[in-house]
GROMACS .gro file of C-alpha atoms in nm:
model
  354
    1MET     CA    1  -0.544   0.632   2.584
    2ARG     CA    2  -0.435   0.860   2.343
    3ARG     CA    3  -0.104   0.748   2.156
    4GLY     CA    4   0.128   1.034   2.101
    5ALA     CA    5  -0.032   1.285   2.327
    6ILE     CA    6   0.302   1.373   2.515
    7THR     CA    7   0.478   1.687   2.609
    8ARG     CA    8   0.845   1.801   2.611
    9GLU     CA    9   0.803   1.784   2.991
   10SER     CA   10   0.708   1.419   3.020
   11VAL     CA   11   0.995   1.330   2.775
   12LEU     CA   12   1.245   1.494   2.980
   13LYS     CA   13   1.117   1.303   3.306
   14ALA     CA   14   1.162   0.966   3.090
   15LEU     CA   15   1.523   1.092   2.999
   16ALA     CA   16   1.589   1.150   3.370
   17GLU     CA   17   1.450   0.815   3.481
   18HIS     CA   18   1.652   0.653   3.207
   19ASP     CA   19   1.994   0.834   3.337
   20GLU     CA   20   1.902   0.741   3.690
   21LEU     CA   21   1.863   0.354   3.623
   22GLY     CA   22   2.091   0.317   3.336
   23ARG     CA   23   1.993   0.209   2.998
   24GLU     CA   24   1.976  -0.205   3.050
   25ALA     CA   25   1.762  -0.136   3.352
   26PHE     CA   26   1.526   0.126   3.195
   27LEU     CA   27   1.469  -0.104   2.896
   28SER     CA   28   1.419  -0.406   3.116
   29LYS     CA   29   1.176  -0.221   3.349
   30TYR     CA   30   0.939  -0.142   3.062
   31GLY     CA   31   0.996  -0.421   2.834
   32PHE     CA   32   1.170  -0.249   2.541
   33GLY     CA   33   1.472  -0.352   2.320
   34GLU     CA   34   1.741  -0.162   2.192
   35ALA     CA   35   1.653   0.102   1.914
   36ARG     CA   36   1.674  -0.031   1.572
   37SER     CA   37   1.598   0.279   1.343
   38TYR     CA   38   1.595   0.590   1.542
   39VAL     CA   39   1.770   0.739   1.850
   40LEU     CA   40   1.675   1.048   2.042
   41VAL     CA   41   1.983   1.313   2.093
   42HIS     CA   42   1.972   1.512   2.379
   43ASP     CA   43   2.261   1.687   2.530
   44GLY     CA   44   2.499   1.506   2.334
   45GLN     CA   45   2.396   1.153   2.444
   46ALA     CA   46   2.176   0.914   2.230
   47TYR     CA   47   1.859   0.752   2.388
   48ASP     CA   48   1.637   0.442   2.262
   49SER     CA   49   1.365   0.671   2.092
   50LYS     CA   50   1.083   0.413   2.099
   51ALA     CA   51   1.137   0.334   2.477
   52VAL     CA   52   1.159   0.703   2.593
   53ALA     CA   53   0.862   0.790   2.390
   54GLY     CA   54   0.642   0.496   2.527
   55VAL     CA   55   0.753   0.578   2.892
   56ALA     CA   56   0.670   0.973   2.845
   57HIS     CA   57   0.311   0.842   2.828
   58LYS     CA   58   0.317   0.754   3.187
   59TRP     CA   59   0.329   1.126   3.308
   60ASP     CA   60   0.087   1.235   3.042
   61GLN     CA   61  -0.144   0.962   3.002
   62GLY     CA   62  -0.119   0.760   3.349
   63ARG     CA   63   0.069   0.469   3.213
   64ALA     CA   64   0.364   0.389   2.947
   65LEU     CA   65   0.283   0.254   2.638
   66THR     CA   66   0.401  -0.118   2.585
   67ARG     CA   67   0.630  -0.188   2.279
   68ASP     CA   68   0.359  -0.351   2.104
   69GLU     CA   69   0.111  -0.071   2.102
   70PHE     CA   70   0.318   0.128   1.854
   71SER     CA   71   0.609   0.172   1.637
   72GLY     CA   72   0.950   0.347   1.687
   73GLY     CA   73   0.966   0.480   1.307
   74LYS     CA   74   0.833   0.779   1.141
   75GLU     CA   75   0.462   0.712   1.219
   76HIS     CA   76   0.482   0.702   1.587
   77ALA     CA   77   0.782   0.743   1.816
   78ALA     CA   78   1.006   0.955   1.594
   79ALA     CA   79   0.736   1.171   1.481
   80TRP     CA   80   0.603   1.228   1.819
   81LEU     CA   81   0.941   1.314   1.971
   82LYS     CA   82   1.016   1.565   1.685
   83ARG     CA   83   0.652   1.734   1.729
   84VAL     CA   84   0.754   1.825   2.098
   85GLY     CA   85   1.118   1.960   1.982
   86PHE     CA   86   1.358   1.683   2.016
   87GLN     CA   87   1.633   1.589   1.774
   88VAL     CA   88   1.586   1.219   1.627
   89LYS     CA   89   1.836   1.057   1.442
   90ALA     CA   90   1.864   0.766   1.202
   91ILE     CA   91   2.063   0.459   1.293
   92LYS     CA   92   2.075   0.320   0.971
   93ASN     CA   93   2.088   0.504   0.661
   94PRO     CA   94   1.796   0.515   0.426
   95ASP     CA   95   1.761   0.265   0.120
   96TRP     CA   96   1.885   0.400  -0.216
   97ALA     CA   97   1.627   0.573  -0.419
   98ARG     CA   98   1.593   0.536  -0.782
   99ASP     CA   99   1.754   0.901  -0.864
  100GLU     CA  100   2.063   0.784  -0.657
  101ILE     CA  101   2.101   0.439  -0.827
  102ILE     CA  102   2.049   0.628  -1.193
  103LEU     CA  103   2.361   0.826  -1.092
  104ALA     CA  104   2.542   0.528  -0.978
  105CYS     CA  105   2.452   0.309  -1.262
  106GLN     CA  106   2.571   0.584  -1.506
  107LEU     CA  107   2.904   0.585  -1.349
  108VAL     CA  108   2.926   0.186  -1.380
  109MET     CA  109   2.820   0.212  -1.750
  110GLU     CA  110   3.108   0.449  -1.827
  111LYS     CA  111   3.355   0.222  -1.635
  112GLY     CA  112   3.252  -0.073  -1.879
  113TRP     CA  113   3.005  -0.204  -1.652
  114LYS     CA  114   3.265  -0.255  -1.367
  115GLY     CA  115   3.252  -0.146  -1.010
  116LEU     CA  116   3.466   0.162  -0.866
  117ASP     CA  117   3.701   0.168  -0.574
  118ALA     CA  118   3.646   0.403  -0.295
  119GLY     CA  119   3.951   0.573  -0.377
  120ASP     CA  120   3.822   0.663  -0.727
  121GLY     CA  121   3.764   1.045  -0.788
  122ARG     CA  122   3.444   0.983  -0.953
  123VAL     CA  123   3.319   0.800  -0.681
  124ALA     CA  124   3.407   1.086  -0.417
  125GLU     CA  125   3.226   1.329  -0.646
  126LEU     CA  126   2.922   1.132  -0.664
  127SER     CA  127   2.938   1.113  -0.296
  128ALA     CA  128   2.941   1.479  -0.239
  129LEU     CA  129   2.651   1.503  -0.515
  130LEU     CA  130   2.413   1.236  -0.347
  131GLN     CA  131   2.455   1.438  -0.013
  132LEU     CA  132   2.302   1.738  -0.188
  133LEU     CA  133   1.996   1.559  -0.338
  134PRO     CA  134   1.680   1.674  -0.145
  135ILE     CA  135   1.528   1.310  -0.150
  136HIS     CA  136   1.601   1.211   0.234
  137ALA     CA  137   1.543   1.406   0.513
  138GLU     CA  138   1.826   1.530   0.744
  139ALA     CA  139   1.683   1.290   1.034
  140ASP     CA  140   1.713   0.997   0.804
  141ARG     CA  141   2.081   1.016   0.763
  142ASN     CA  142   2.373   0.916   0.982
  143GLU     CA  143   2.729   1.025   0.975
  144LYS     CA  144   2.793   0.773   0.704
  145PHE     CA  145   2.530   0.876   0.461
  146ARG     CA  146   2.642   0.790   0.113
  147ASN     CA  147   3.019   0.824   0.200
  148PRO     CA  148   3.259   0.712  -0.076
  149ASN     CA  149   3.269   0.350   0.077
  150GLY     CA  150   2.898   0.311   0.041
  151VAL     CA  151   2.900   0.447  -0.298
  152ALA     CA  152   3.160   0.226  -0.411
  153ARG     CA  153   2.976  -0.078  -0.271
  154LYS     CA  154   2.677   0.050  -0.453
  155THR     CA  155   2.855   0.048  -0.795
  156PHE     CA  156   2.969  -0.324  -0.719
  157ASP     CA  157   2.621  -0.398  -0.643
  158ILE     CA  158   2.513  -0.297  -0.985
  159ALA     CA  159   2.828  -0.438  -1.174
  160THR     CA  160   2.785  -0.776  -1.003
  161ARG     CA  161   2.422  -0.785  -1.159
  162HIS     CA  162   2.506  -0.745  -1.499
  163PRO     CA  163   2.396  -1.025  -1.723
  164GLU     CA  164   2.754  -1.092  -1.835
  165TYR     CA  165   2.894  -1.080  -1.479
  166ARG     CA  166   3.008  -1.475  -1.393
  167GLY     CA  167   3.113  -1.414  -1.027
  168LYS     CA  168   2.875  -1.401  -0.709
  169PRO     CA  169   2.689  -1.093  -0.698
  170THR     CA  170   2.697  -0.875  -0.407
  171ASN     CA  171   2.413  -0.776  -0.168
  172GLY     CA  172   2.220  -0.546  -0.407
  173GLY     CA  173   1.854  -0.480  -0.395
  174ALA     CA  174   1.568  -0.533  -0.668
  175LEU     CA  175   1.589  -0.172  -0.758
  176ASP     CA  176   1.954  -0.210  -0.853
  177VAL     CA  177   1.857  -0.482  -1.099
  178ALA     CA  178   1.571  -0.273  -1.236
  179VAL     CA  179   1.756   0.039  -1.312
  180LEU     CA  180   2.050  -0.183  -1.458
  181HIS     CA  181   1.805  -0.324  -1.699
  182GLU     CA  182   1.645   0.010  -1.800
  183PHE     CA  183   2.019   0.148  -1.864
  184LEU     CA  184   2.083  -0.162  -2.102
  185ALA     CA  185   1.730  -0.127  -2.266
  186ARG     CA  186   1.725   0.245  -2.309
  187PRO     CA  187   2.094   0.368  -2.264
  188GLN     CA  188   2.061   0.718  -2.425
  189GLU     CA  189   1.729   0.816  -2.235
  190MET     CA  190   1.858   0.690  -1.889
  191THR     CA  191   2.197   0.880  -1.943
  192GLU     CA  192   1.987   1.181  -2.040
  193ALA     CA  193   1.793   1.135  -1.685
  194ALA     CA  194   2.123   1.124  -1.500
  195ARG     CA  195   2.248   1.420  -1.678
  196LEU     CA  196   1.947   1.620  -1.597
  197ILE     CA  197   1.955   1.530  -1.237
  198ARG     CA  198   2.330   1.638  -1.221
  199HIS     CA  199   2.240   1.971  -1.395
  200GLY     CA  200   1.937   2.021  -1.179
  201ILE     CA  201   2.150   1.993  -0.862
  202ALA     CA  202   2.448   2.204  -0.990
  203ALA     CA  203   2.208   2.476  -1.114
  204GLY     CA  204   1.990   2.474  -0.802
  205ASP     CA  205   1.685   2.390  -0.992
  206LEU     CA  206   1.604   2.069  -0.795
  207GLN     CA  207   1.662   2.203  -0.474
  208SER     CA  208   1.318   2.353  -0.455
  209PHE     CA  209   1.153   2.027  -0.507
  210ALA     CA  210   1.239   1.920  -0.166
  211PRO     CA  211   1.066   1.587  -0.019
  212THR     CA  212   0.689   1.645   0.118
  213GLU     CA  213   0.533   1.466   0.386
  214GLU     CA  214   0.324   1.290   0.139
  215GLU     CA  215   0.429   1.268  -0.222
  216GLU     CA  216   0.142   1.317  -0.463
  217PHE     CA  217   0.277   1.054  -0.663
  218GLY     CA  218   0.436   0.787  -0.422
  219ASP     CA  219   0.535   0.452  -0.453
  220GLU     CA  220   0.233   0.332  -0.653
  221PHE     CA  221   0.325   0.557  -0.945
  222SER     CA  222   0.601   0.489  -1.151
  223ALA     CA  223   0.870   0.753  -1.218
  224PRO     CA  224   1.124   0.578  -1.445
  225GLU     CA  225   1.347   0.896  -1.431
  226GLY     CA  226   1.330   0.933  -1.051
  227ARG     CA  227   1.138   1.134  -0.785
  228LEU     CA  228   1.341   1.456  -0.849
  229LEU     CA  229   1.273   1.475  -1.219
  230MET     CA  230   0.913   1.361  -1.155
  231ARG     CA  231   0.860   1.658  -0.918
  232TRP     CA  232   1.023   1.883  -1.175
  233HIS     CA  233   0.767   1.714  -1.447
  234ARG     CA  234   0.483   1.793  -1.215
  235ALA     CA  235   0.585   2.131  -1.159
  236ARG     CA  236   0.572   2.202  -1.535
  237GLU     CA  237   0.242   2.070  -1.568
  238ARG     CA  238   0.114   2.309  -1.280
  239ASP     CA  239   0.225   2.618  -1.456
  240LYS     CA  240  -0.080   2.815  -1.465
  241GLY     CA  241   0.006   3.004  -1.740
  242LEU     CA  242   0.084   2.735  -1.977
  243ARG     CA  243  -0.224   2.581  -1.873
  244LYS     CA  244  -0.439   2.885  -1.938
  245LYS     CA  245  -0.273   2.921  -2.304
  246LYS     CA  246  -0.346   2.549  -2.360
  247ILE     CA  247  -0.713   2.579  -2.269
  248ALA     CA  248  -0.748   2.929  -2.479
  249SER     CA  249  -0.583   2.750  -2.772
  250VAL     CA  250  -0.834   2.464  -2.781
  251LEU     CA  251  -1.120   2.679  -2.723
  252GLN     CA  252  -1.010   2.912  -3.000
  253ARG     CA  253  -1.008   2.629  -3.238
  254GLY     CA  254  -1.357   2.545  -3.171
  255GLY     CA  255  -1.275   2.249  -2.939
  256GLN     CA  256  -1.419   2.152  -2.601
  257LEU     CA  257  -1.264   2.106  -2.251
  258ALA     CA  258  -1.287   1.727  -2.271
  259CYS     CA  259  -1.016   1.465  -2.140
  260GLU     CA  260  -0.831   1.357  -2.459
  261ALA     CA  261  -0.826   1.014  -2.312
  262CYS     CA  262  -1.148   0.930  -2.189
  263GLY     CA  263  -1.375   1.226  -2.319
  264PHE     CA  264  -1.483   1.317  -1.946
  265LYS     CA  265  -1.610   1.685  -1.920
  266PHE     CA  266  -1.598   1.838  -1.599
  267GLU     CA  267  -1.868   2.093  -1.682
  268LYS     CA  268  -2.140   1.828  -1.807
  269VAL     CA  269  -2.110   1.639  -1.479
  270TYR     CA  270  -2.059   1.918  -1.232
  271GLY     CA  271  -2.219   2.230  -1.380
  272ASP     CA  272  -2.097   2.555  -1.299
  273ARG     CA  273  -1.831   2.425  -1.045
  274GLY     CA  274  -1.667   2.218  -1.309
  275ALA     CA  275  -1.682   2.501  -1.576
  276GLY     CA  276  -1.330   2.575  -1.723
  277TYR     CA  277  -1.166   2.314  -1.534
  278ILE     CA  278  -0.924   2.030  -1.662
  279GLU     CA  279  -0.582   1.910  -1.602
  280CYS     CA  280  -0.286   1.948  -1.802
  281HIS     CA  281  -0.043   1.667  -1.886
  282HIS     CA  282   0.300   1.712  -2.028
  283VAL     CA  283   0.317   1.440  -2.268
  284LEU     CA  284   0.713   1.375  -2.297
  285PRO     CA  285   0.894   1.288  -1.963
  286LEU     CA  286   1.204   1.521  -1.884
  287HIS     CA  287   1.434   1.242  -1.976
  288VAL     CA  288   1.272   1.242  -2.325
  289ALA     CA  289   1.204   1.607  -2.386
  290GLY     CA  290   1.505   1.739  -2.234
  291GLU     CA  291   1.513   2.099  -2.098
  292SER     CA  292   1.377   2.273  -2.401
  293ARG     CA  293   1.102   2.516  -2.357
  294THR     CA  294   0.748   2.383  -2.328
  295LYS     CA  295   0.527   2.399  -2.636
  296LEU     CA  296   0.156   2.390  -2.636
  297SER     CA  297   0.192   2.077  -2.853
  298ASP     CA  298   0.380   1.910  -2.569
  299LEU     CA  299   0.060   1.945  -2.334
  300ALA     CA  300  -0.258   1.749  -2.336
  301LEU     CA  301  -0.576   1.817  -2.149
  302ILE     CA  302  -0.701   1.517  -1.964
  303CYS     CA  303  -0.907   1.447  -1.644
  304ALA     CA  304  -0.771   1.358  -1.298
  305ASN     CA  305  -0.842   0.984  -1.341
  306CYS     CA  306  -0.663   0.947  -1.667
  307HIS     CA  307  -0.372   1.158  -1.553
  308ARG     CA  308  -0.308   0.916  -1.237
  309MET     CA  309  -0.348   0.638  -1.471
  310ILE     CA  310  -0.105   0.755  -1.715
  311HIS     CA  311   0.163   0.796  -1.433
  312ARG     CA  312   0.092   0.486  -1.259
  313GLN     CA  313   0.299   0.251  -1.492
  314ALA     CA  314   0.616   0.306  -1.692
  315PRO     CA  315   0.652   0.350  -1.988
  316TRP     CA  316   0.384   0.631  -1.977
  317PRO     CA  317   0.122   0.590  -2.238
  318THR     CA  318   0.036   0.895  -2.426
  319PRO     CA  319  -0.361   1.013  -2.418
  320GLU     CA  320  -0.401   0.863  -2.758
  321GLU     CA  321  -0.254   0.535  -2.645
  322LEU     CA  322  -0.475   0.542  -2.343
  323ARG     CA  323  -0.769   0.629  -2.536
  324ALA     CA  324  -0.715   0.318  -2.746
  325SER     CA  325  -0.659   0.113  -2.434
  326ILE     CA  326  -1.011   0.239  -2.301
  327ALA     CA  327  -1.174   0.178  -2.625
  328GLN     CA  328  -1.056  -0.186  -2.668
  329LYS     CA  329  -1.173  -0.242  -2.280
  330HIS     CA  330  -1.516  -0.128  -2.378
  331ALA     CA  331  -1.523  -0.340  -2.684
  332ASN     CA  332  -1.411  -0.633  -2.476
  333ASP     CA  333  -1.692  -0.576  -2.214
  334ARG     CA  334  -1.961  -0.538  -2.516
  335ARG     CA  335  -1.860  -0.870  -2.645
  336ALA     CA  336  -1.867  -1.034  -2.308
  337ALA     CA  337  -2.219  -0.895  -2.247
  338ALA     CA  338  -2.350  -1.013  -2.587
  339ALA     CA  339  -2.213  -1.377  -2.574
  340LEU     CA  340  -2.381  -1.397  -2.200
  341SER     CA  341  -2.726  -1.246  -2.331
  342ARG     CA  342  -2.714  -1.475  -2.662
  343PRO     CA  343  -2.994  -1.776  -2.636
  344ARG     CA  344  -2.832  -2.113  -2.583
  345ARG     CA  345  -2.883  -2.358  -2.871
  346PRO     CA  346  -2.990  -2.691  -2.748
  347ALA     CA  347  -2.655  -2.829  -2.852
  348ASP     CA  348  -2.505  -2.610  -2.603
  349GLU     CA  349  -2.722  -2.770  -2.349
  350GLN     CA  350  -2.549  -3.021  -2.125
  351MET     CA  351  -2.713  -3.363  -2.118
  352PRO     CA  352  -2.846  -3.447  -1.764
  353ASN     CA  353  -2.659  -3.718  -1.584
  354PRO     CA  354  -2.875  -4.058  -1.605
   0.00000   0.00000   0.00000
């Protein structure tokens, strides 16, 4: 059976059977529970998306999928239904992203690390701003997405995790605590990150960096300033004009196209295919560099592997720091190899058991 190989017609047949039997009977007949993440919206009515997608297989594949054969989320049911033209909506709003928590944390810091009420004008303003951020897809938002009540709750989640707070904390998450401690450790940089996000949305600069199906730098990569500024940072790195100028300046000074961190040369390994190729890395994150015009001295030429290693964990090392780390690793390996190859002295030999 090919999971997900359904048509719009088969989904409509499943919806018709749902309407004929009623919700409880339909779910009971096929062994499904109520939808927990997404619902299919058709003709103004909400349906359990996973159950409908599973039953639709009956007409296209000969039998319905069981609840254990697939998921009801983005990977399976929701994606299949959207692919054949149906509207799928989230039941619960998505978790707060780092960008959103940065903005909320700045508000809490300005209030003296106290939470704000839903009626506060600053909460209403932030609520409107969060709804403009191109982070969460429309299908993942419900009618209460980042409304003033939800924003106010988030400010208390942050405020009650402050080290000096003595009461019982509210139900915040680990990311709330992480961003809070980043503000406490680096208030100026984090405030600048919040300002850049706000400015980027107001000016429309960040709207062009909408979420993609697969982020090149996903959760395994550390973006201390948030996803949006990370995308902006990557867009600057991909500026073909700047990259060409940087390469030309290195060659004009008699340099070679070698990774500034590990020394890798694409042409030496790949021949003509690698000639003239190397990646460009913007050394300073946006929340440190600000919006100033990029200078060639802000750019470093590095290989793809080192580029990903730099972005993998915050704070990002400079190419020089990564080079020193690589050199230290090689030195440690050499010492370990030398110790293993050194002849053992008699005193090192263990006495045999009697």
